């Protein structure tokens, strides 16, 4: 019996390796190997133009600490992530709870998720036009209600909040849908007993909904933090004005991805770019672990 | 649990008895009305930009520059769409305020279709096979290998962008479809994870029955799992297609040659090729509408499935 089981396992192992062949190949060649290579490159002065690089030790990492633009890009990215998370999570929670109470309509859910399906490049172009200082419809509406024109993407102070706003427009429905799915998992009888205890709508939200939504909330937070750290398409297309340098005006929207890209492909410092992306990778892993730990995201109170 | 609560399950105020009930009910109705209003405003904000792209695309540049902000296009015209599709004459193009910057729409559209189709077919096939191995087969070190796969979820795309670029440059595959699809076609960590969740749910009785009939793993996979999994596999394919269609960073570095340039890159190049003075907004918006159209069509056909699949991601 035991022997047969072992044979079966060996046999299944052989079958498994066959089934894993294509995906395993892709994983090894396009994920694992480049990750190791990027790590190595971060200790070299590799240039795409020369196609080679010498080991330079920790030079790139030292340069990074001394590079004001690196810190600028971290600040910009941090601000962008922060605005995104706060606004998007609160708004998405609100929408999810409202949908849970008001309607099961697939059409409404579909409409809310529509912006998520549109390419980020298209979203960027669309808002670049809508927020145009002279001809954009948003400034027109602001003038009508008496607030007056704003600089938005062209203003160093407003460009990051504007980008975060655009991203919120794109993602909030998607996030709300994830949270909505989580809400469906909460047994209705919990609300009934809370209501019997005389709890109001708001207390129920904080005592029942929020705690039981924790695992989904953790997932949503990880997705949106990690996602917004990696913003690229939107900034590349929507900033710097028509024909301008992405990351503008005056580097005020220079998010880390754009800066890495610029160093690698415009300034030919692939080694330096690799070092920055290594730091980013570690940072993202840390943030993920922190959120999952902080919210005990992998455990559910329902289980 | 009292019998009154059974008839009025969730609504909190409704379960209260006595004279207060009427007032509470009125308040509840009021707050529900308010919530509907908020939801309506959110839907309006979500949809307005789509309306506005269309409105701009139907307007000529010259009337855009008069600053007319009426909700409907002042003089509706299809000239911008015809310009983007290359159907307009040179005179029309100049009259409409075209900048002369070329958007080779049909070519980029074809490239996007080729890229997204190849990526979707490859990814779903190989990830389904991997998911089968991770969910239905028993072998030593299975979970460890799965977590190694899963860890690639944590690798930011920009980290592996440069080495992949160098690799495909060494292989002389830049600006070819092979190079364009290579990093995506074999797997994405998300797809393996997503499909494994579904494969875990297949009843083992079906599998046992097939095995008793002498079916091997390849037969079980192809004849039992794939048909049973038709719905989730379709969902996975739709998601893969949408994500591939929206891909930007990799095609920007690895496929900037017009012969393989995809629509997203084409649109961004078209934008940055604009002269400082007078951007061709109406042409750009017409191209934008056409560029988003395939995804919107897919959405109209498969909306419910997309919504369901996103919700599924939230639960698992």
XYZ file of C-alpha atoms in Angstrom:
619
model
C 0.000 0.000 0.000
C 2.674 2.407 1.109
C 4.785 1.525 -1.876
C 1.913 2.169 -4.217
C 1.309 5.562 -2.639
C 4.948 6.460 -3.078
C 4.871 5.378 -6.697
C 1.741 7.427 -7.210
C 3.443 10.455 -5.709
C 6.475 10.031 -7.885
C 4.274 9.599 -10.889
C 2.271 12.714 -10.017
C 5.522 14.576 -9.505
C 6.570 13.748 -13.048
C 3.176 14.810 -14.391
C 3.326 18.011 -12.344
C 6.686 19.004 -13.753
C 5.238 18.545 -17.223
C 2.257 20.741 -16.417
C 4.512 23.354 -14.840
C 6.893 23.494 -17.775
C 5.597 26.590 -19.643
C 4.760 28.656 -16.563
C 7.970 27.553 -14.868
C 9.989 28.572 -17.901
C 8.345 32.007 -17.893
C 8.910 32.355 -14.167
C 12.585 31.433 -14.381
C 13.464 33.490 -17.455
C 11.312 36.586 -16.981
C 10.932 36.875 -13.199
C 13.605 35.017 -11.265
C 16.616 35.570 -13.518
C 15.948 39.293 -14.173
C 15.393 39.851 -10.433
C 18.807 38.395 -9.640
C 20.349 40.250 -12.544
C 18.793 43.556 -11.477
C 20.138 43.064 -7.984
C 23.607 42.450 -9.387
C 23.297 45.416 -11.757
C 22.546 47.692 -8.835
C 26.180 47.187 -7.747
C 27.520 48.119 -11.204
C 27.673 51.231 -13.373
C 25.769 49.447 -16.147
C 24.725 51.618 -19.087
C 22.269 50.525 -21.769
C 24.246 52.479 -24.340
C 27.515 50.698 -23.651
C 25.768 47.420 -22.902
C 28.142 46.666 -20.054
C 29.104 47.745 -16.567
C 31.822 47.374 -13.946
C 31.265 46.481 -10.326
C 31.282 49.660 -8.263
C 30.269 48.283 -4.867
C 27.781 50.376 -2.972
C 28.410 53.486 -5.074
C 24.871 53.614 -6.507
C 23.310 53.338 -3.070
C 25.594 56.081 -1.737
C 24.713 58.271 -4.709
C 21.046 57.685 -3.989
C 21.331 58.942 -0.419
C 23.050 62.087 -1.692
C 20.673 62.616 -4.622
C 18.109 65.361 -3.898
C 15.973 64.237 -6.849
C 15.699 60.727 -5.374
C 14.381 62.171 -2.116
C 12.152 64.534 -4.049
C 10.680 61.578 -5.940
C 10.137 59.657 -2.693
C 8.352 62.664 -1.174
C 6.184 63.091 -4.258
C 5.339 59.385 -4.372
C 4.626 59.311 -0.641
C 2.245 62.245 -0.884
C 0.528 60.680 -3.883
C 0.114 57.349 -2.079
C -1.149 59.017 1.084
C -3.834 61.095 -0.637
C -4.874 58.110 -2.690
C -5.202 55.732 0.233
C -7.105 58.086 2.503
C -9.534 59.454 -0.066
C -9.979 56.265 -2.025
C -10.478 53.907 0.911
C -12.989 56.135 2.687
C -14.923 56.845 -0.494
C -14.895 53.183 -1.525
C -16.109 52.087 1.909
C -18.925 54.608 1.687
C -19.946 53.408 -1.769
C -19.729 49.740 -0.769
C -21.883 50.195 2.322
C -24.419 52.252 0.381
C -24.625 49.648 -2.371
C -24.994 46.907 0.232
C -27.966 48.731 1.746
C -29.581 50.142 -1.370
C -29.208 47.964 -4.392
C -28.005 44.717 -5.900
C -27.971 46.264 -9.371
C -25.244 44.814 -11.581
C -25.612 47.819 -13.881
C -24.621 50.247 -11.124
C -21.683 48.053 -10.115
C -20.711 47.809 -13.773
C -20.772 51.573 -14.253
C -18.630 52.095 -11.161
C -15.961 49.709 -12.413
C -15.935 51.075 -15.972
C -13.082 53.598 -15.466
C -10.873 50.770 -14.205
C -11.156 49.021 -17.562
C -9.947 52.004 -19.581
C -6.196 52.169 -20.281
C -4.360 54.473 -17.869
C -2.939 56.267 -20.912
C -6.449 57.091 -22.097
C -7.429 58.192 -18.593
C -4.409 60.489 -18.503
C -5.181 62.079 -21.864
C -8.826 62.495 -20.982
C -8.125 64.367 -17.764
C -5.301 66.365 -19.309
C -7.972 67.740 -21.607
C -10.711 68.123 -18.987
C -8.309 69.940 -16.631
C -6.786 72.163 -19.339
C -6.247 75.631 -17.840
C -7.893 77.554 -20.664
C -10.279 75.219 -22.465
C -10.956 72.455 -19.957
C -14.504 71.835 -18.844
C -13.600 71.539 -15.159
C -12.207 75.050 -14.987
C -15.210 76.257 -16.920
C -17.530 74.729 -14.308
C -15.406 76.168 -11.478
C -15.748 79.595 -13.065
C -19.500 79.169 -13.337
C -19.844 78.416 -9.617
C -17.469 81.293 -8.826
C -14.426 79.389 -7.554
C -12.252 80.460 -10.469
C -9.730 78.612 -12.632
C -7.152 76.338 -11.042
C -3.770 75.274 -12.431
C -4.290 71.561 -11.689
C -1.736 69.496 -13.646
C 0.175 72.621 -14.640
C 0.631 73.898 -11.100
C 3.547 72.633 -8.964
C 1.356 72.674 -5.850
C -1.707 71.047 -7.338
C -0.232 68.501 -9.696
C 0.116 65.644 -7.161
C -3.357 66.065 -5.612
C -4.761 66.288 -9.153
C -3.044 63.037 -10.141
C -4.300 61.375 -6.968
C -7.786 62.623 -7.759
C -7.629 61.191 -11.271
C -6.397 57.873 -9.917
C -9.184 57.854 -7.354
C -11.689 58.421 -10.136
C -10.259 55.412 -11.945
C -9.958 53.009 -9.018
C -12.602 53.854 -6.464
C -15.301 51.742 -8.128
C -12.991 48.748 -8.367
C -12.039 49.118 -4.708
C -15.685 49.552 -3.733
C -16.520 46.337 -5.562
C -13.884 44.392 -3.618
C -15.233 45.793 -0.354
C -18.800 45.118 -1.473
C -17.869 41.473 -2.008
C -16.452 41.414 1.506
C -19.667 42.883 2.906
C -21.652 40.038 1.371
C -19.694 37.600 3.522
C -20.861 39.156 6.791
C -23.817 37.150 8.136
C -26.957 39.243 8.307
C -27.958 37.904 11.721
C -25.080 39.842 13.279
C -26.738 43.068 12.202
C -30.061 41.866 13.544
C -28.697 41.141 16.984
C -26.816 44.443 17.017
C -30.056 46.198 16.095
C -31.846 44.352 18.888
C -29.229 45.695 21.268
C -30.253 49.135 20.085
C -27.137 49.901 18.037
C -27.569 52.641 15.436
C -26.330 52.609 11.860
C -23.013 54.248 12.753
C -22.279 52.042 15.743
C -23.067 48.957 13.702
C -20.598 50.121 11.086
C -17.781 50.415 13.608
C -18.719 47.395 15.742
C -19.807 44.862 13.118
C -18.940 45.913 9.581
C -15.428 47.272 9.996
C -13.988 44.468 12.173
C -15.434 41.709 10.017
C -14.312 43.417 6.834
C -10.709 43.387 8.050
C -9.253 40.691 5.767
C -10.759 42.284 2.654
C -9.743 45.721 3.868
C -6.165 44.504 4.266
C -6.199 43.154 0.710
C -7.628 46.418 -0.611
C -5.041 48.476 1.258
C -2.159 46.336 -0.009
C -3.472 46.532 -3.581
C -3.914 50.298 -3.503
C -0.690 51.134 -1.632
C 1.458 48.874 -3.799
C -0.427 50.005 -6.909
C -0.128 53.720 -6.247
C 3.569 53.438 -5.366
C 4.001 52.178 -8.916
C 2.133 54.899 -10.766
C 3.751 55.471 -14.146
C 1.464 55.612 -17.200
C -0.681 58.385 -15.761
C 2.232 60.646 -14.834
C 4.038 59.894 -18.067
C 1.038 60.996 -20.125
C -0.691 63.651 -18.050
C 2.137 65.786 -16.670
C 4.654 68.205 -18.048
C 2.082 69.748 -20.365
C 1.677 68.998 -24.026
C 5.056 68.001 -25.398
C 6.723 68.607 -22.027
C 8.912 66.438 -19.806
C 6.901 63.878 -17.806
C 7.251 64.523 -14.094
C 6.769 68.243 -14.498
C 6.147 71.037 -13.893
C 9.660 71.485 -12.493
C 9.870 67.868 -11.259
C 6.959 68.463 -8.888
C 5.274 65.244 -10.025
C 8.454 63.225 -10.417
C 7.216 59.946 -8.933
C 9.786 57.226 -8.300
C 8.811 55.128 -11.335
C 9.228 58.066 -13.678
C 12.577 58.909 -12.112
C 13.817 55.316 -12.397
C 12.673 55.254 -16.016
C 14.386 58.561 -16.743
C 17.689 57.428 -15.201
C 17.643 54.139 -17.096
C 16.477 55.200 -20.540
C 17.176 58.954 -20.816
C 20.350 59.356 -18.733
C 21.767 55.867 -19.377
C 22.324 55.079 -15.729
C 20.795 51.596 -15.686
C 22.892 50.573 -12.681
C 21.625 53.508 -10.673
C 18.065 52.840 -11.834
C 18.405 49.200 -10.752
C 19.576 50.292 -7.310
C 16.556 52.560 -6.929
C 14.166 49.813 -8.033
C 15.786 47.418 -5.571
C 15.113 49.888 -2.773
C 11.551 50.273 -4.040
C 11.042 46.492 -4.106
C 12.201 46.157 -0.499
C 10.012 49.091 0.502
C 6.933 47.565 -1.123
C 7.552 44.191 0.531
C 7.892 45.930 3.912
C 4.702 47.933 3.429
C 2.795 44.771 2.480
C 4.022 42.848 5.506
C 3.241 45.807 7.789
C -0.315 46.126 6.519
C -0.988 42.391 6.719
C 0.460 42.266 10.242
C -1.221 45.456 11.377
C -4.636 44.380 10.207
C -4.003 40.671 10.837
C -5.206 40.450 7.255
C -4.722 36.737 6.725
C -7.009 35.794 9.607
C -10.737 36.316 9.662
C -12.939 36.839 12.708
C -15.632 34.845 10.959
C -13.670 31.622 10.898
C -34.742 35.930 18.203
C -38.213 37.464 18.326
C -40.687 37.009 15.527
C -40.843 40.730 14.750
C -37.219 40.852 13.697
C -37.679 37.950 11.361
C -40.062 39.871 9.171
C -37.846 42.962 9.056
C -34.379 41.527 8.862
C -31.665 44.131 8.451
C -33.140 47.563 8.895
C -32.276 48.632 12.397
C -34.998 51.161 13.202
C -37.775 49.028 11.840
C -37.496 46.442 14.591
C -38.350 48.994 17.269
C -41.937 48.754 18.367
C -44.264 51.423 19.721
C -45.049 55.039 18.853
C -41.479 55.809 17.918
C -41.676 53.474 14.933
C -43.339 55.902 12.550
C -40.821 58.650 13.204
C -37.899 56.271 12.890
C -39.256 54.917 9.662
C -39.575 58.423 8.252
C -36.010 59.210 9.258
C -34.815 56.004 7.708
C -36.572 56.771 4.460
C -35.005 60.214 4.492
C -31.507 58.847 4.985
C -32.087 56.249 2.269
C -33.139 59.036 -0.058
C -29.990 60.918 0.819
C -27.842 57.835 0.207
C -29.446 57.369 -3.209
C -28.634 60.992 -3.992
C -24.967 60.505 -3.042
C -24.785 57.338 -5.132
C -26.355 59.164 -8.050
C -23.777 61.964 -7.834
C -20.947 59.396 -7.737
C -22.331 57.680 -10.836
C -22.600 61.041 -12.560
C -18.971 61.880 -11.781
C -17.953 58.420 -12.995
C -19.747 58.752 -16.303
C -19.324 62.431 -17.134
C -15.743 62.147 -18.463
C -16.871 59.444 -20.912
C -19.572 61.747 -22.151
C -17.076 64.578 -22.428
C -14.575 62.630 -24.544
C -17.388 61.819 -26.941
C -18.583 65.414 -26.978
C -15.064 66.662 -27.757
C -14.524 64.020 -30.404
C -17.668 65.226 -32.188
C -16.513 68.857 -32.239
C -14.005 70.516 -34.554
C -10.886 72.047 -33.071
C -11.853 75.478 -34.322
C -15.055 75.494 -32.339
C -13.210 74.089 -29.301
C -10.941 77.106 -29.373
C -13.827 79.534 -29.260
C -14.263 78.291 -25.688
C -17.782 76.996 -26.252
C -18.619 74.723 -23.285
C -22.177 73.725 -24.177
C -23.034 70.199 -23.087
C -23.833 69.100 -26.627
C -21.395 69.627 -29.497
C -22.221 72.950 -31.222
C -21.859 71.544 -34.735
C -21.626 67.769 -34.461
C -19.196 66.287 -36.961
C -17.603 62.936 -37.626
C -14.576 64.475 -39.280
C -12.297 63.684 -36.323
C -13.125 60.014 -36.447
C -12.566 60.033 -40.179
C -9.228 61.786 -39.636
C -8.114 59.207 -37.089
C -9.173 56.351 -39.339
C -7.339 57.961 -42.255
C -10.538 58.476 -44.260
C -10.425 62.257 -44.456
C -8.820 64.269 -47.256
C -5.846 66.535 -46.588
C -8.033 69.613 -46.920
C -10.468 68.312 -44.347
C -7.605 67.535 -41.981
C -6.208 71.045 -42.231
C -9.662 72.617 -41.913
C -10.342 70.582 -38.777
C -7.179 71.902 -37.168
C -5.183 68.703 -37.477
C -1.527 69.110 -36.604
C -0.285 66.728 -39.241
C 1.069 64.438 -36.492
C 0.244 61.004 -37.659
C -1.619 58.419 -35.674
C -1.544 55.253 -37.701
C -4.655 54.036 -35.995
C -5.367 50.869 -37.963
C -1.791 49.664 -37.634
C -1.658 50.316 -33.876
C -5.072 48.743 -33.435
C -3.918 45.618 -35.240
C -0.779 45.538 -33.101
C -2.820 45.848 -29.915
C -5.097 43.024 -31.028
C -2.154 40.774 -31.923
C -0.337 41.547 -28.671
C -3.374 41.098 -26.410
C -4.592 37.947 -28.149
C -1.218 36.209 -28.038
C -0.689 37.152 -24.397
C -4.190 36.021 -23.386
C -4.074 32.657 -25.113
C -0.583 31.833 -23.869
C -1.125 33.062 -20.355
C -4.438 31.320 -19.738
C -3.192 28.016 -21.175
C 0.074 27.822 -19.295
C -1.321 29.269 -16.070
C -4.235 26.819 -16.137
C -1.772 23.968 -16.500
C 0.313 25.308 -13.630
C -2.797 25.835 -11.521
C -3.801 22.206 -12.155
C -0.406 21.020 -10.958
C -0.646 23.177 -7.841
C -4.251 22.319 -7.003
C -4.962 18.760 -8.188
C -1.658 16.894 -8.138
C 0.172 15.681 -5.065
C 3.933 15.983 -5.186
C 6.823 16.701 -2.914
C 7.526 20.391 -2.313
C 4.331 21.529 -4.002
C 3.420 24.248 -1.540
C 6.985 25.539 -1.333
C 7.182 25.875 -5.111
C 3.790 27.565 -5.139
C 4.950 30.177 -2.637
C 8.080 30.820 -4.673
C 5.823 31.452 -7.672
C 3.589 33.638 -5.578
C 6.527 35.689 -4.301
C 6.963 37.054 -7.806
C 3.762 39.003 -7.106
C 5.957 41.179 -4.905
C 8.447 42.040 -7.653
C 7.691 45.524 -9.015
C 7.636 45.464 -12.844
C 10.202 48.265 -13.039
C 12.724 46.100 -11.138
C 12.802 43.471 -13.868
C 12.171 45.914 -16.730
C 15.815 46.727 -17.413
C 17.196 43.130 -17.296
C 14.327 41.944 -19.502
C 15.063 44.777 -21.895
C 18.739 43.783 -22.021
C 17.890 40.091 -22.456
C 15.568 40.712 -25.387
C 18.003 43.201 -26.843
C 20.750 40.532 -26.686
C 18.381 38.090 -28.368
C 17.698 40.730 -31.009
C 13.983 40.577 -30.267
C 13.268 44.235 -29.521
C 10.633 45.728 -31.814
C 9.260 42.300 -32.684
C 6.021 40.716 -31.512
C 7.975 37.821 -30.012
C 9.913 40.212 -27.798
C 6.812 42.206 -26.971
C 4.825 39.238 -25.672
C 7.702 37.217 -24.167
C 7.603 38.518 -20.568
C 3.804 38.069 -20.357
C 2.886 35.072 -22.456
C 4.119 32.310 -20.121
C 2.631 33.438 -16.857
C 1.674 36.139 -14.463
C 1.754 35.306 -10.773
C -1.756 36.684 -10.341
C -3.217 34.392 -12.996
C -1.651 31.273 -11.451
C -3.033 32.262 -8.063
C -6.468 33.167 -9.427
C -6.913 29.900 -11.357
C -5.514 27.722 -8.578
C -8.292 28.994 -6.296
C -10.851 27.743 -8.814
C -9.140 24.403 -9.450
C -9.153 23.750 -5.701
C -12.938 23.870 -5.821
C -13.477 21.079 -8.362
C -15.007 18.026 -6.724
C -12.589 15.129 -6.517
C -15.408 12.621 -7.195
C -15.460 13.629 -10.832
C -11.728 13.183 -10.977
C -11.867 9.793 -9.236
C -14.556 8.553 -11.595
C -12.448 9.525 -14.583
C -9.400 7.878 -13.074
C -11.302 4.636 -12.556
C -12.181 4.771 -16.221
C -8.473 4.787 -16.856
C -8.061 8.434 -17.803
C -4.580 9.922 -17.394
C -3.833 13.371 -16.058
C -3.703 14.997 -19.434
C -7.144 13.569 -20.239
C -8.533 14.576 -16.839
C -7.183 18.079 -17.313
C -8.423 18.494 -20.874
C -11.720 16.567 -20.715
C -12.898 17.231 -17.166
C -11.219 20.228 -15.572
C -11.252 22.545 -18.554
C -14.979 22.061 -19.344
C -15.945 22.331 -15.670
C -13.801 25.452 -15.438
C -15.188 27.058 -18.584
C -16.669 30.029 -16.725
C -13.640 30.932 -14.599
C -11.326 30.380 -17.555
C -13.392 32.807 -19.635
C -13.232 35.295 -16.796
C -9.481 34.867 -16.541
C -9.178 35.354 -20.287
C -11.203 38.580 -20.185
C -9.096 39.952 -17.342
C -5.892 38.969 -19.122
C -7.095 40.637 -22.311
C -8.052 43.895 -20.608
C -4.771 44.038 -18.697
C -2.754 43.296 -21.845
C -4.719 45.894 -23.803
C -3.852 48.509 -21.162
C -0.166 47.560 -20.897
C 2.093 50.555 -21.433
C 5.550 50.514 -19.840
C 6.957 47.402 -21.491
C 5.610 48.153 -25.004
C 6.978 51.681 -24.610
C 10.551 50.436 -24.187
C 10.446 47.171 -26.139
C 8.120 47.997 -29.017
C 8.405 51.620 -30.006
C 8.851 50.842 -33.668
C 5.623 51.673 -35.549
C 5.438 48.151 -36.983
C 4.728 46.711 -33.514
C 3.647 49.850 -31.628
C 0.448 49.222 -29.656
C -2.384 51.687 -29.247
C -1.509 52.932 -25.747
C 2.035 53.785 -26.841
C 0.710 55.248 -30.092
C -1.638 57.558 -28.208
C 1.102 58.775 -25.886
C 3.501 59.366 -28.778
C 0.777 61.200 -30.659
C 0.328 63.397 -27.613
C 3.990 64.242 -27.131
C 4.383 64.903 -30.846
C 1.999 67.829 -30.569
C 3.296 71.328 -31.159
C 3.205 73.520 -28.049
C 0.776 76.032 -29.504
C -2.381 74.228 -30.539
C -2.916 70.673 -29.382
C -5.253 68.675 -31.587
C -7.675 67.873 -28.784
C -10.583 66.749 -30.897
C -8.426 64.375 -32.932
C -6.851 63.018 -29.776
C -10.224 62.482 -28.128
C -11.579 60.727 -31.215
C -8.569 58.423 -31.105
C -9.134 57.954 -27.378
C -12.751 56.913 -27.934
C -11.683 54.435 -30.587
C -8.842 53.198 -28.378
C -11.168 52.511 -25.465
C -13.939 51.102 -27.651
C -12.832 47.442 -27.740
C -12.638 47.291 -23.953
C -16.009 49.000 -23.615
C -17.560 46.567 -26.093
C -16.110 43.650 -24.183
C -17.567 45.192 -21.081
C -21.041 45.571 -22.554
C -20.989 41.914 -23.586
C -19.383 40.499 -20.460
C -20.095 43.122 -17.804
C -21.608 40.775 -15.268
C -18.748 38.321 -15.561
C -16.159 41.065 -15.051
C -18.004 42.376 -12.004
C -18.275 38.860 -10.582
C -14.608 38.127 -11.118
C -13.515 41.298 -9.340
C -15.762 40.426 -6.440
C -14.306 36.946 -6.406
C -10.822 38.445 -6.004
C -12.146 40.314 -2.991
C -13.410 37.216 -1.233
C -10.569 34.806 -1.794
